[in-house]
PDB file of C-alpha atoms and ligand atoms in Angstrom:
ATOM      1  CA  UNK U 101      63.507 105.026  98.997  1.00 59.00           C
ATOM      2  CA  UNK U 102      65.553 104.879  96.126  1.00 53.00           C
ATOM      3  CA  UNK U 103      67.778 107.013  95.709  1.00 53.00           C
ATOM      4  CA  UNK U 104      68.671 107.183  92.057  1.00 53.00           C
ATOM      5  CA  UNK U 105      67.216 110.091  90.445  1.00 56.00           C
ATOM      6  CA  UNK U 106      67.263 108.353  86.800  1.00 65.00           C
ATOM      7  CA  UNK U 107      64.635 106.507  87.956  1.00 59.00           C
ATOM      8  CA  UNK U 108      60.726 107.124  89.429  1.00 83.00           C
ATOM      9  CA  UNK U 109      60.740 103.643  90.666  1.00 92.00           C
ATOM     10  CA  UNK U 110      59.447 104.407  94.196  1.00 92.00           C
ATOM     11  CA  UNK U 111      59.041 101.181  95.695  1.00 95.00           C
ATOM     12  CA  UNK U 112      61.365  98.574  97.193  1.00 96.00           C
ATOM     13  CA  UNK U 113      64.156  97.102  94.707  1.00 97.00           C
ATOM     14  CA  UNK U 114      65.556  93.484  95.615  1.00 98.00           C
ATOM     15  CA  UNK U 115      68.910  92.451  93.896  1.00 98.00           C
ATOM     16  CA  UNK U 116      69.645  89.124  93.171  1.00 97.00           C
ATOM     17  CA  UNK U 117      71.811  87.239  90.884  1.00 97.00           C
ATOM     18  CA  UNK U 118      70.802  84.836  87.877  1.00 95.00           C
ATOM     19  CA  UNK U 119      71.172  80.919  88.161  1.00 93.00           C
ATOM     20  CA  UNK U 120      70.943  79.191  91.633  1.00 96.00           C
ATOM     21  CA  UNK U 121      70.311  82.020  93.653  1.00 97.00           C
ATOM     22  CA  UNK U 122      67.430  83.118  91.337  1.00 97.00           C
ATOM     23  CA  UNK U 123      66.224  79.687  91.088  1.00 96.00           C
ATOM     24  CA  UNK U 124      65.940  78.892  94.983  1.00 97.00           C
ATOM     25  CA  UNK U 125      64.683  82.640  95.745  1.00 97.00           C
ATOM     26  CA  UNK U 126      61.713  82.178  93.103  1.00 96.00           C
ATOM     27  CA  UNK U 127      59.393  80.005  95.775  1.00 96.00           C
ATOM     28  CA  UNK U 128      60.504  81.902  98.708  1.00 96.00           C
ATOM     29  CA  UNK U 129      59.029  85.300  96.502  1.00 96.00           C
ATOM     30  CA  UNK U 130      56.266  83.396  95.868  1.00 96.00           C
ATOM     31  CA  UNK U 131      54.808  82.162  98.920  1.00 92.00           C
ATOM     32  CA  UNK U 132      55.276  86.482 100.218  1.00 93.00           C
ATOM     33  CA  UNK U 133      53.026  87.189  96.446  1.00 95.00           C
ATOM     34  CA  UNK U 134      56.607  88.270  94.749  1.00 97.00           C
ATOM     35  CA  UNK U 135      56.120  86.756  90.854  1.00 97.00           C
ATOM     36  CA  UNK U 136      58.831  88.178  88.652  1.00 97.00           C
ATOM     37  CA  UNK U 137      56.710  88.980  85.111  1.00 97.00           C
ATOM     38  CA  UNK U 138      59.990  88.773  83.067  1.00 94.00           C
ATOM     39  CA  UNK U 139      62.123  85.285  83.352  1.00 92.00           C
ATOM     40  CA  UNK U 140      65.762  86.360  83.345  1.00 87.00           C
ATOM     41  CA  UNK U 141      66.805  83.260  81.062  1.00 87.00           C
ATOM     42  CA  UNK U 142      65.140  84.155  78.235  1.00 91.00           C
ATOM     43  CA  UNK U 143      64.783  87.796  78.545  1.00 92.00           C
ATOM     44  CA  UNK U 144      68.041  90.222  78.459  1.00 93.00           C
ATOM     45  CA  UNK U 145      66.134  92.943  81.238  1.00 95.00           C
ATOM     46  CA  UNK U 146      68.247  93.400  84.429  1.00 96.00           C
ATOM     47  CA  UNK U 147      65.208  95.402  86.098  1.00 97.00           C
ATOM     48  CA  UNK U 148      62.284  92.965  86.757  1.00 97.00           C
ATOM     49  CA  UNK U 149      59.014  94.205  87.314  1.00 97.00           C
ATOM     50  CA  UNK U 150      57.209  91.838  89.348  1.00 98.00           C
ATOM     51  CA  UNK U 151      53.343  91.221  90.250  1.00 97.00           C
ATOM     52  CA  UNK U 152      53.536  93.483  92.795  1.00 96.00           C
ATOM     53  CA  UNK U 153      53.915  97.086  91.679  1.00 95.00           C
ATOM     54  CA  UNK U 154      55.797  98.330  94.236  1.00 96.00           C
ATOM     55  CA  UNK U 155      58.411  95.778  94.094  1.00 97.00           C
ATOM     56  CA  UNK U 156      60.814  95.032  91.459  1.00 98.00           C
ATOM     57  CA  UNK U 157      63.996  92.791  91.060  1.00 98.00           C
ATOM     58  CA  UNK U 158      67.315  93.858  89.788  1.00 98.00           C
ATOM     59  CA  UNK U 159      69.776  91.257  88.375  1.00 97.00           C
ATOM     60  CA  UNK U 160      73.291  91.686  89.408  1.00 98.00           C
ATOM     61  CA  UNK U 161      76.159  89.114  89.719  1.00 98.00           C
ATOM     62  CA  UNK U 162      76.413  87.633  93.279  1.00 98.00           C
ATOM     63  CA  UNK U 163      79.623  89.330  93.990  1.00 98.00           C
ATOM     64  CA  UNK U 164      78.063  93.056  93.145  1.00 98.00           C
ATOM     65  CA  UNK U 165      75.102  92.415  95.339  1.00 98.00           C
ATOM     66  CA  UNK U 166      75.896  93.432  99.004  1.00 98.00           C
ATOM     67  CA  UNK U 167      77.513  96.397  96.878  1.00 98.00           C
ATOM     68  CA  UNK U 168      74.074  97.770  95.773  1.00 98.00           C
ATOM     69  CA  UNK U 169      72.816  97.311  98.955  1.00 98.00           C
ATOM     70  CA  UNK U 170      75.416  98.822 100.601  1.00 98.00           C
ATOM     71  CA  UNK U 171      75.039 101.717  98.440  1.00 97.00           C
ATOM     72  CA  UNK U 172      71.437 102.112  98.401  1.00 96.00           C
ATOM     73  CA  UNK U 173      71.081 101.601  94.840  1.00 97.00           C
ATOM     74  CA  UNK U 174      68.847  98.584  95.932  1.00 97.00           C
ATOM     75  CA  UNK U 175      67.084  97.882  99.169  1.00 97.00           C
ATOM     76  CA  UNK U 176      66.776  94.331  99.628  1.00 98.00           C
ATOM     77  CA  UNK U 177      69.463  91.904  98.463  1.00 98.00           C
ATOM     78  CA  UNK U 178      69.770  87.612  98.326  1.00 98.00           C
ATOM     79  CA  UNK U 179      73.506  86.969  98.646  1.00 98.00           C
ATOM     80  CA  UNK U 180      75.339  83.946  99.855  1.00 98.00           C
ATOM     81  CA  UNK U 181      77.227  83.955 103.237  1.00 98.00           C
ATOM     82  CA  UNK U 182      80.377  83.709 101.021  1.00 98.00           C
ATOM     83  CA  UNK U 183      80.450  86.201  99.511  1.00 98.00           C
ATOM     84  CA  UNK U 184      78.977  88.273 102.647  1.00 98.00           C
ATOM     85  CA  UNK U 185      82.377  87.364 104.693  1.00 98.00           C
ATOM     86  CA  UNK U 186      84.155  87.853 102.024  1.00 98.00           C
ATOM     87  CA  UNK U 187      83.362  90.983 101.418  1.00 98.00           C
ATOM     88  CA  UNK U 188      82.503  92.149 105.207  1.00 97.00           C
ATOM     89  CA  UNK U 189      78.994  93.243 104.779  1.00 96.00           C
ATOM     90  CA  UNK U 190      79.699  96.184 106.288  1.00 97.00           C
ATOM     91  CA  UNK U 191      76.336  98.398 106.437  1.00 96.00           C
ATOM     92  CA  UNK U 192      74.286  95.613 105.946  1.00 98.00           C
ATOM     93  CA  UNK U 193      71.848  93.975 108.056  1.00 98.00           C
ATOM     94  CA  UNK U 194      70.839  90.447 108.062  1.00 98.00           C
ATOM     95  CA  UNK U 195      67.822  89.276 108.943  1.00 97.00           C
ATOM     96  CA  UNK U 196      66.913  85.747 107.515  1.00 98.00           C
ATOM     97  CA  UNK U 197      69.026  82.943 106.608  1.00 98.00           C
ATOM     98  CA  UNK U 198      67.048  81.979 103.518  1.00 98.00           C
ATOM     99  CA  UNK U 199      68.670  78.487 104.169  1.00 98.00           C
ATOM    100  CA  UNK U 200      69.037  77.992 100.053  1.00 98.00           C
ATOM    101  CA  UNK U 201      71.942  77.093  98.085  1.00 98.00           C
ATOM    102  CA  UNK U 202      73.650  75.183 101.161  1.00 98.00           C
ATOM    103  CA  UNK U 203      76.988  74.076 100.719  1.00 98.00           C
ATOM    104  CA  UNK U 204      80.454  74.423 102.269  1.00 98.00           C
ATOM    105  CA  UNK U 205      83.654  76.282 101.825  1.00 98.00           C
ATOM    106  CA  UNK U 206      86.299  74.050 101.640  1.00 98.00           C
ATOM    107  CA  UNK U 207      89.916  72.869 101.348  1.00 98.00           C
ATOM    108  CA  UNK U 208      90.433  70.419  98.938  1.00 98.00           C
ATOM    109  CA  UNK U 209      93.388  68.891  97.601  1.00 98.00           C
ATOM    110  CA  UNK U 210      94.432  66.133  94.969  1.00 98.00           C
ATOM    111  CA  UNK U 211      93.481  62.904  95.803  1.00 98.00           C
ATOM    112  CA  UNK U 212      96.633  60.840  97.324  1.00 95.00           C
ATOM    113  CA  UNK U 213      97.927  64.525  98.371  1.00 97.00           C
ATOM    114  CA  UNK U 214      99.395  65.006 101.597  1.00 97.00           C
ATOM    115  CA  UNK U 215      97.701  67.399 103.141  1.00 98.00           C
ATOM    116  CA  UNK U 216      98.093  66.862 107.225  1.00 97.00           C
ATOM    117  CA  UNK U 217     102.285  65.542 106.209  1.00 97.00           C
ATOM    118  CA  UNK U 218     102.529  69.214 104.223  1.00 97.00           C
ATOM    119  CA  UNK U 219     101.032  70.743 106.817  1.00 97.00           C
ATOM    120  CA  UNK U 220     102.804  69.196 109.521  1.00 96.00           C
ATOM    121  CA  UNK U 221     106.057  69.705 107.544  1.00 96.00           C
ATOM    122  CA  UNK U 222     105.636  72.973 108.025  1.00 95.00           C
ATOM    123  CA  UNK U 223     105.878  73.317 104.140  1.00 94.00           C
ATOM    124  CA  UNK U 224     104.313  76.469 102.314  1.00 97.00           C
ATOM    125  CA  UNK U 225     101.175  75.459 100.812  1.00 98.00           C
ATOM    126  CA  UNK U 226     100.083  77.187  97.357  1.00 98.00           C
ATOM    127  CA  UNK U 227      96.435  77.956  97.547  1.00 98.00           C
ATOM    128  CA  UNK U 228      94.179  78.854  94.509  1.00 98.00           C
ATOM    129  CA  UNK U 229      90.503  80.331  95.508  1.00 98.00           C
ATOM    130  CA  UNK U 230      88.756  83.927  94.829  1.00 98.00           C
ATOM    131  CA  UNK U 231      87.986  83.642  98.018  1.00 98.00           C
ATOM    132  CA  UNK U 232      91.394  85.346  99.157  1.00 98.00           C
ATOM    133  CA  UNK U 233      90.290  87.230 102.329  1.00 98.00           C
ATOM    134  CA  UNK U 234      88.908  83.974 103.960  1.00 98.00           C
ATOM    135  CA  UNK U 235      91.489  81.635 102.905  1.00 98.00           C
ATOM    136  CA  UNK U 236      94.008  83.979 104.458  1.00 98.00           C
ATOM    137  CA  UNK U 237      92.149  83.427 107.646  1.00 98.00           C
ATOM    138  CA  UNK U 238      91.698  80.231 107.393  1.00 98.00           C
ATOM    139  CA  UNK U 239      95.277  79.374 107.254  1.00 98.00           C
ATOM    140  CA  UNK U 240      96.686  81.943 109.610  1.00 98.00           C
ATOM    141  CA  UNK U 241      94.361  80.472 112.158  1.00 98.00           C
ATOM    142  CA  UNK U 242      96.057  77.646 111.759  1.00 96.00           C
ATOM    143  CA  UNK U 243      99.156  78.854 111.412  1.00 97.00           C
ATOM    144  CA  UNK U 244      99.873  77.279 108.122  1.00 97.00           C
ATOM    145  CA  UNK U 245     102.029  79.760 105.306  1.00 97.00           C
ATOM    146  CA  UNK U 246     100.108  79.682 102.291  1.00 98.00           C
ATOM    147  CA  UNK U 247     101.222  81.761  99.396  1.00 98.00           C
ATOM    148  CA  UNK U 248      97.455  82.691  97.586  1.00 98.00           C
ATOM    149  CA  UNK U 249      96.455  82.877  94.332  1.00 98.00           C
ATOM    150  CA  UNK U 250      93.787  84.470  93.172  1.00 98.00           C
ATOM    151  CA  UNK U 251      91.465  82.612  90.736  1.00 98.00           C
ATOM    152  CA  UNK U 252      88.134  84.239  89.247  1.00 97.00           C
ATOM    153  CA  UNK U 253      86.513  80.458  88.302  1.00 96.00           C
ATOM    154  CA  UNK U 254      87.211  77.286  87.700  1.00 97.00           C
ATOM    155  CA  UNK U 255      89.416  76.257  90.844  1.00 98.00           C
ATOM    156  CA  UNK U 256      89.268  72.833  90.210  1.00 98.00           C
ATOM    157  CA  UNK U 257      92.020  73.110  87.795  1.00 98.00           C
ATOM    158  CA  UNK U 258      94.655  74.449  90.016  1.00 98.00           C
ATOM    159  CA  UNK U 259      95.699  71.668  91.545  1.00 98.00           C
ATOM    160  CA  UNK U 260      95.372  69.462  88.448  1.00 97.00           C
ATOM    161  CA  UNK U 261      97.619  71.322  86.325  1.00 97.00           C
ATOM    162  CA  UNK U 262     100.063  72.101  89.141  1.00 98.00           C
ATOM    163  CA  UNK U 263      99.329  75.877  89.505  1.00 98.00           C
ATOM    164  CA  UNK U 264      98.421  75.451  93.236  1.00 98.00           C
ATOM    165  CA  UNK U 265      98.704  72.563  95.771  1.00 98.00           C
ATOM    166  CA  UNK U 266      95.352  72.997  97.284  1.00 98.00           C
ATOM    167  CA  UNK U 267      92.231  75.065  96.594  1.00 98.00           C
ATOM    168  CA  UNK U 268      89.491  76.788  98.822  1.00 98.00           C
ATOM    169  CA  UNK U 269      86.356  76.756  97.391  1.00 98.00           C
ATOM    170  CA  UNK U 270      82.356  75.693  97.965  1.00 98.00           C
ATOM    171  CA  UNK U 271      81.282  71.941  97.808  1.00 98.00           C
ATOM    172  CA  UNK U 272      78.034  70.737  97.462  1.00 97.00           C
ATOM    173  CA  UNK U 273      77.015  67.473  96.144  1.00 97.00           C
ATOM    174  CA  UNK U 274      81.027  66.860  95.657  1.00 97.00           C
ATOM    175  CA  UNK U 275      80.681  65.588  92.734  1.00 98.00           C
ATOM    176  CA  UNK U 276      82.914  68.513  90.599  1.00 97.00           C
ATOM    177  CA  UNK U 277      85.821  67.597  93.130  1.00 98.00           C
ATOM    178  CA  UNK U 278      84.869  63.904  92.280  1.00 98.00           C
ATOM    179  CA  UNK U 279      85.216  64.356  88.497  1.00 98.00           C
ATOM    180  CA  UNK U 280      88.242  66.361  88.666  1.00 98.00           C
ATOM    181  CA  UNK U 281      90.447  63.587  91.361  1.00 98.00           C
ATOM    182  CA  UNK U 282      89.957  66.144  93.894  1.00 98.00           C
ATOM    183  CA  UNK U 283      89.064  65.745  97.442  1.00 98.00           C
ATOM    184  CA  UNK U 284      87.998  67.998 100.621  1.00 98.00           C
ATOM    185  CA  UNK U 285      90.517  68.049 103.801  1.00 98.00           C
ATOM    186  CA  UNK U 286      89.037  70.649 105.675  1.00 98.00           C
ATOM    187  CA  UNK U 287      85.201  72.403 106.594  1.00 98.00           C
ATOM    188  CA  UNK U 288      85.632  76.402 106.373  1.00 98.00           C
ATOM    189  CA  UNK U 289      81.930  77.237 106.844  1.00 98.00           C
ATOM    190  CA  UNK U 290      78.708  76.741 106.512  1.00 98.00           C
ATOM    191  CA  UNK U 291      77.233  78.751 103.746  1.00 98.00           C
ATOM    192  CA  UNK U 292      73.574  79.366 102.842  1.00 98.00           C
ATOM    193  CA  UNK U 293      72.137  82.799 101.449  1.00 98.00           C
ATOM    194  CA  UNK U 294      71.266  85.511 103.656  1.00 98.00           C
ATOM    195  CA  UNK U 295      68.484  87.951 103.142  1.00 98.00           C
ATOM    196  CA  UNK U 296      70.488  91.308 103.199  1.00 98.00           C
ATOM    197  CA  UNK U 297      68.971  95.112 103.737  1.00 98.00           C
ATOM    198  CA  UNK U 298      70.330  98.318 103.154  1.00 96.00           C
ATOM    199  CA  UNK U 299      71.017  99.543 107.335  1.00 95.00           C
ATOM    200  CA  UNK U 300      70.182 103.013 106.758  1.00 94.00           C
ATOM    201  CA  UNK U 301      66.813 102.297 104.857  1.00 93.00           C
ATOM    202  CA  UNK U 302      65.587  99.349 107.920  1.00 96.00           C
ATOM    203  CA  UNK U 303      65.856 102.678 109.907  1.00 95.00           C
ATOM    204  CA  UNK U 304      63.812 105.111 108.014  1.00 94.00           C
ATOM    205  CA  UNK U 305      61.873 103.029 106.101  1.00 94.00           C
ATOM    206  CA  UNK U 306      61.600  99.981 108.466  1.00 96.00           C
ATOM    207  CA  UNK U 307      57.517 100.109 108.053  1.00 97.00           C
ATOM    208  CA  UNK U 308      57.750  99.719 103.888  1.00 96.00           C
ATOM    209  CA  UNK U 309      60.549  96.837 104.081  1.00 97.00           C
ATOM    210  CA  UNK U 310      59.585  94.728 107.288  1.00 97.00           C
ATOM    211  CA  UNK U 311      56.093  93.666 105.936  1.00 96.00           C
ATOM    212  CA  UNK U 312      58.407  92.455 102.458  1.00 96.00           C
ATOM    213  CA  UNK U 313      60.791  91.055 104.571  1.00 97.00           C
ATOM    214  CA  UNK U 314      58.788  89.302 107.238  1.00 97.00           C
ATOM    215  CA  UNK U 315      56.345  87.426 104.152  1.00 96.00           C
ATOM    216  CA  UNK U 316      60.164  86.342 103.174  1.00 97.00           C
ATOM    217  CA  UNK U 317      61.199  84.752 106.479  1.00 97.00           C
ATOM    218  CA  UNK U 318      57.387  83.666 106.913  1.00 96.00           C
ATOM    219  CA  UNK U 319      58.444  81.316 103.676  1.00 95.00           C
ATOM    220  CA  UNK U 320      61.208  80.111 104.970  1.00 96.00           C
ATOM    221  CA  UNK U 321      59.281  78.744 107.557  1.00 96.00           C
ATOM    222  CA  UNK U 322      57.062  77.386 105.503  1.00 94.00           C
ATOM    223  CA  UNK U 323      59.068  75.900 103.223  1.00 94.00           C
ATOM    224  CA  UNK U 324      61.949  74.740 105.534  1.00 94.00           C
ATOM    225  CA  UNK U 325      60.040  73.727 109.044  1.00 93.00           C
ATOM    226  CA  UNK U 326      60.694  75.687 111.821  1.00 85.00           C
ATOM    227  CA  UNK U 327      63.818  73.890 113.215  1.00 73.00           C
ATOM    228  CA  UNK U 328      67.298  76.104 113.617  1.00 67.00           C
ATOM    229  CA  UNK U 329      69.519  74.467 110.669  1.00 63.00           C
TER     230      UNK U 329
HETATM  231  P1  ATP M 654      79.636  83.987  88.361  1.00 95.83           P
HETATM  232  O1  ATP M 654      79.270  82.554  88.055  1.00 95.83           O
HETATM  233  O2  ATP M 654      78.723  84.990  87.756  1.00 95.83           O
HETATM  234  O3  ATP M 654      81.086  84.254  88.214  1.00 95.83           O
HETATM  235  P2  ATP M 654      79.385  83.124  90.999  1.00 95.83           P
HETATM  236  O4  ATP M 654      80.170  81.929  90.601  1.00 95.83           O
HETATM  237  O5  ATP M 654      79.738  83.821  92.256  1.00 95.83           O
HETATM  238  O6  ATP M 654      79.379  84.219  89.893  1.00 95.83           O
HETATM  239  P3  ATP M 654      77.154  81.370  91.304  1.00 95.83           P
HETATM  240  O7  ATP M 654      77.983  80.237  90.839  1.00 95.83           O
HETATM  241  O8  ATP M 654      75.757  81.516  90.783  1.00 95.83           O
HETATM  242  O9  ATP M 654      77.835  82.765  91.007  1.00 95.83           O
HETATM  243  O10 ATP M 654      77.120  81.344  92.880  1.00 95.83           O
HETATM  244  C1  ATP M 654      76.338  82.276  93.569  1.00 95.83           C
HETATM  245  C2  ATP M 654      76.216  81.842  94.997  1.00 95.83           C
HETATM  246  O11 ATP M 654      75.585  80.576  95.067  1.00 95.83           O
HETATM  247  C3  ATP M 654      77.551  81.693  95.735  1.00 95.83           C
HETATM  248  O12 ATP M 654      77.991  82.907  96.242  1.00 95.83           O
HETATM  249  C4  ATP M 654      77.170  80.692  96.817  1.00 95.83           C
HETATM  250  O13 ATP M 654      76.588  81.364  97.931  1.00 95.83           O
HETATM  251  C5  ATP M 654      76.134  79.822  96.127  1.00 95.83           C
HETATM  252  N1  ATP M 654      76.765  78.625  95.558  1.00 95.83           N
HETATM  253  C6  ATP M 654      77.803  78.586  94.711  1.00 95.83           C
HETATM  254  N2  ATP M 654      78.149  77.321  94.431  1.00 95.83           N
HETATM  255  C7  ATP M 654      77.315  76.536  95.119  1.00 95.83           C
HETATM  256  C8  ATP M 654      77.147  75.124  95.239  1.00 95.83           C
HETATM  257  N3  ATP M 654      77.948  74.262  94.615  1.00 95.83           N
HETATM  258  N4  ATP M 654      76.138  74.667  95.993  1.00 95.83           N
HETATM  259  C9  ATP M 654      75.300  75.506  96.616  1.00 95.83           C
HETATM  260  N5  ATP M 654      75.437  76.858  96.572  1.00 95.83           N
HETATM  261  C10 ATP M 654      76.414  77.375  95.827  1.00 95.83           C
HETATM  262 MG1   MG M 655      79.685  80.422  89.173  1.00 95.83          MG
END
């Protein structure tokens, strides 16, 4: 099932990326018998075997993941609904909201900035955010001209050093927008990470992934209660 022919791995490859994601997946692989043998803090591998043989974990950053997925490269995937509508997801199918590493996508602003006067001004809002596809959305929805600029980190400093007037970007806890004067005007979405499989493979090798995946969502469960989020 995987398609690479540099490799004899024949069993079923899950990308993931390092940090959060990795952190909050860990349990969830754990209560379906997944135990990476390599931790991917202290060890420079990108290809995790794991205590099951037959499945192994590949480290990629978040963005890349529905990108080996999509490509076959890597069966199974953890990537946050962010970067999923970013991106489209085309090709991929999603069958459990892992409900980890919750937050929101956001506008925020500078604290004591207009942002409903702008708006209703009809002024042309500068907006920082790598997420450029759903900020564009966002505002045409709305019906608000934005001109975007595209950041690759640290969007918090847009506004502060007058490169934008407003950014879109995720929110947790709040307490980065805190620390930098910032605050949140406006909800986006919901995000939470989304088990994500290659479409083509759930076809032809639905009977080697759905016992992997089911264990997965049977965590969830487990972990999170039953109830819808
Ligand atoms: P990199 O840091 O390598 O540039 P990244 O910033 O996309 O990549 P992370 O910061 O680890 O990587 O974020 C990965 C995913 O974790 C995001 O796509 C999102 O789904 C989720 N996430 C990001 N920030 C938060 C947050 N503050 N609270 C909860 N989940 C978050
Ligand atoms: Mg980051």
């Amino acid at each position: 099932m995987n398609q690479s022919s540099t490799t004899p791995f024949t069993g079923i490859t899950l990308a993931l990326s390092k940090g959060r994601i990795f952190g909050e997946t860990l349990p969830l692989l754990a209560r379906a018998g997944i135990v990476p043998l390599v931790d991917p803090d202290s060890s420079r591998q990108l290809i995790l075997p794991t205590s099951r043989p037959d499945v192994r974990l590949v480290i990629v950053r978040a963005s890349d993941v529905p990108t080996y997925v999509q490509r076959g490269a890597a069966d199974l995937g953890v990537a946050g609904l962010d970067v999923l509508l970013e991106q489209g997801g085309e090709g991929l199918y999603q069958p459990v909201d892992l409900r980890i590493a919750r937050c929101r996508l956001m506008v925020a602003v500078s604290q004591g900035f207009d942002y409903e006067g702008a708006i209703g001004r009809g002024a042309r809002l500068r907006v920082a955010t790598k997420y450029a596809k759903l900020a564009r959305e966002h505002f045409a929805a709305k019906g608000v001209h934005v001109d975007l600029i595209k950041l690759y980190g640290s969007m918090e400093l847009a506004p502060l050093t007058g490169l934008a007037d407003a950014i879109v970007d995720l929110v947790s806890s709040g307490n980065t927008l805190r620390a930098n004067a910032l605050e949140a005007v406006e909800n986006i979405a919901e995000i939470s990470s989304r088990l994500v499989v290659n479409g083509a493979a759930w076809k032809l090798y639905r009977e080697r992934l759905a016992p992997v995946v089911e264990a997965i969502a049977q965590g969830v469960k487990e972990t999170f209660g039953e109830e819808v989020p």
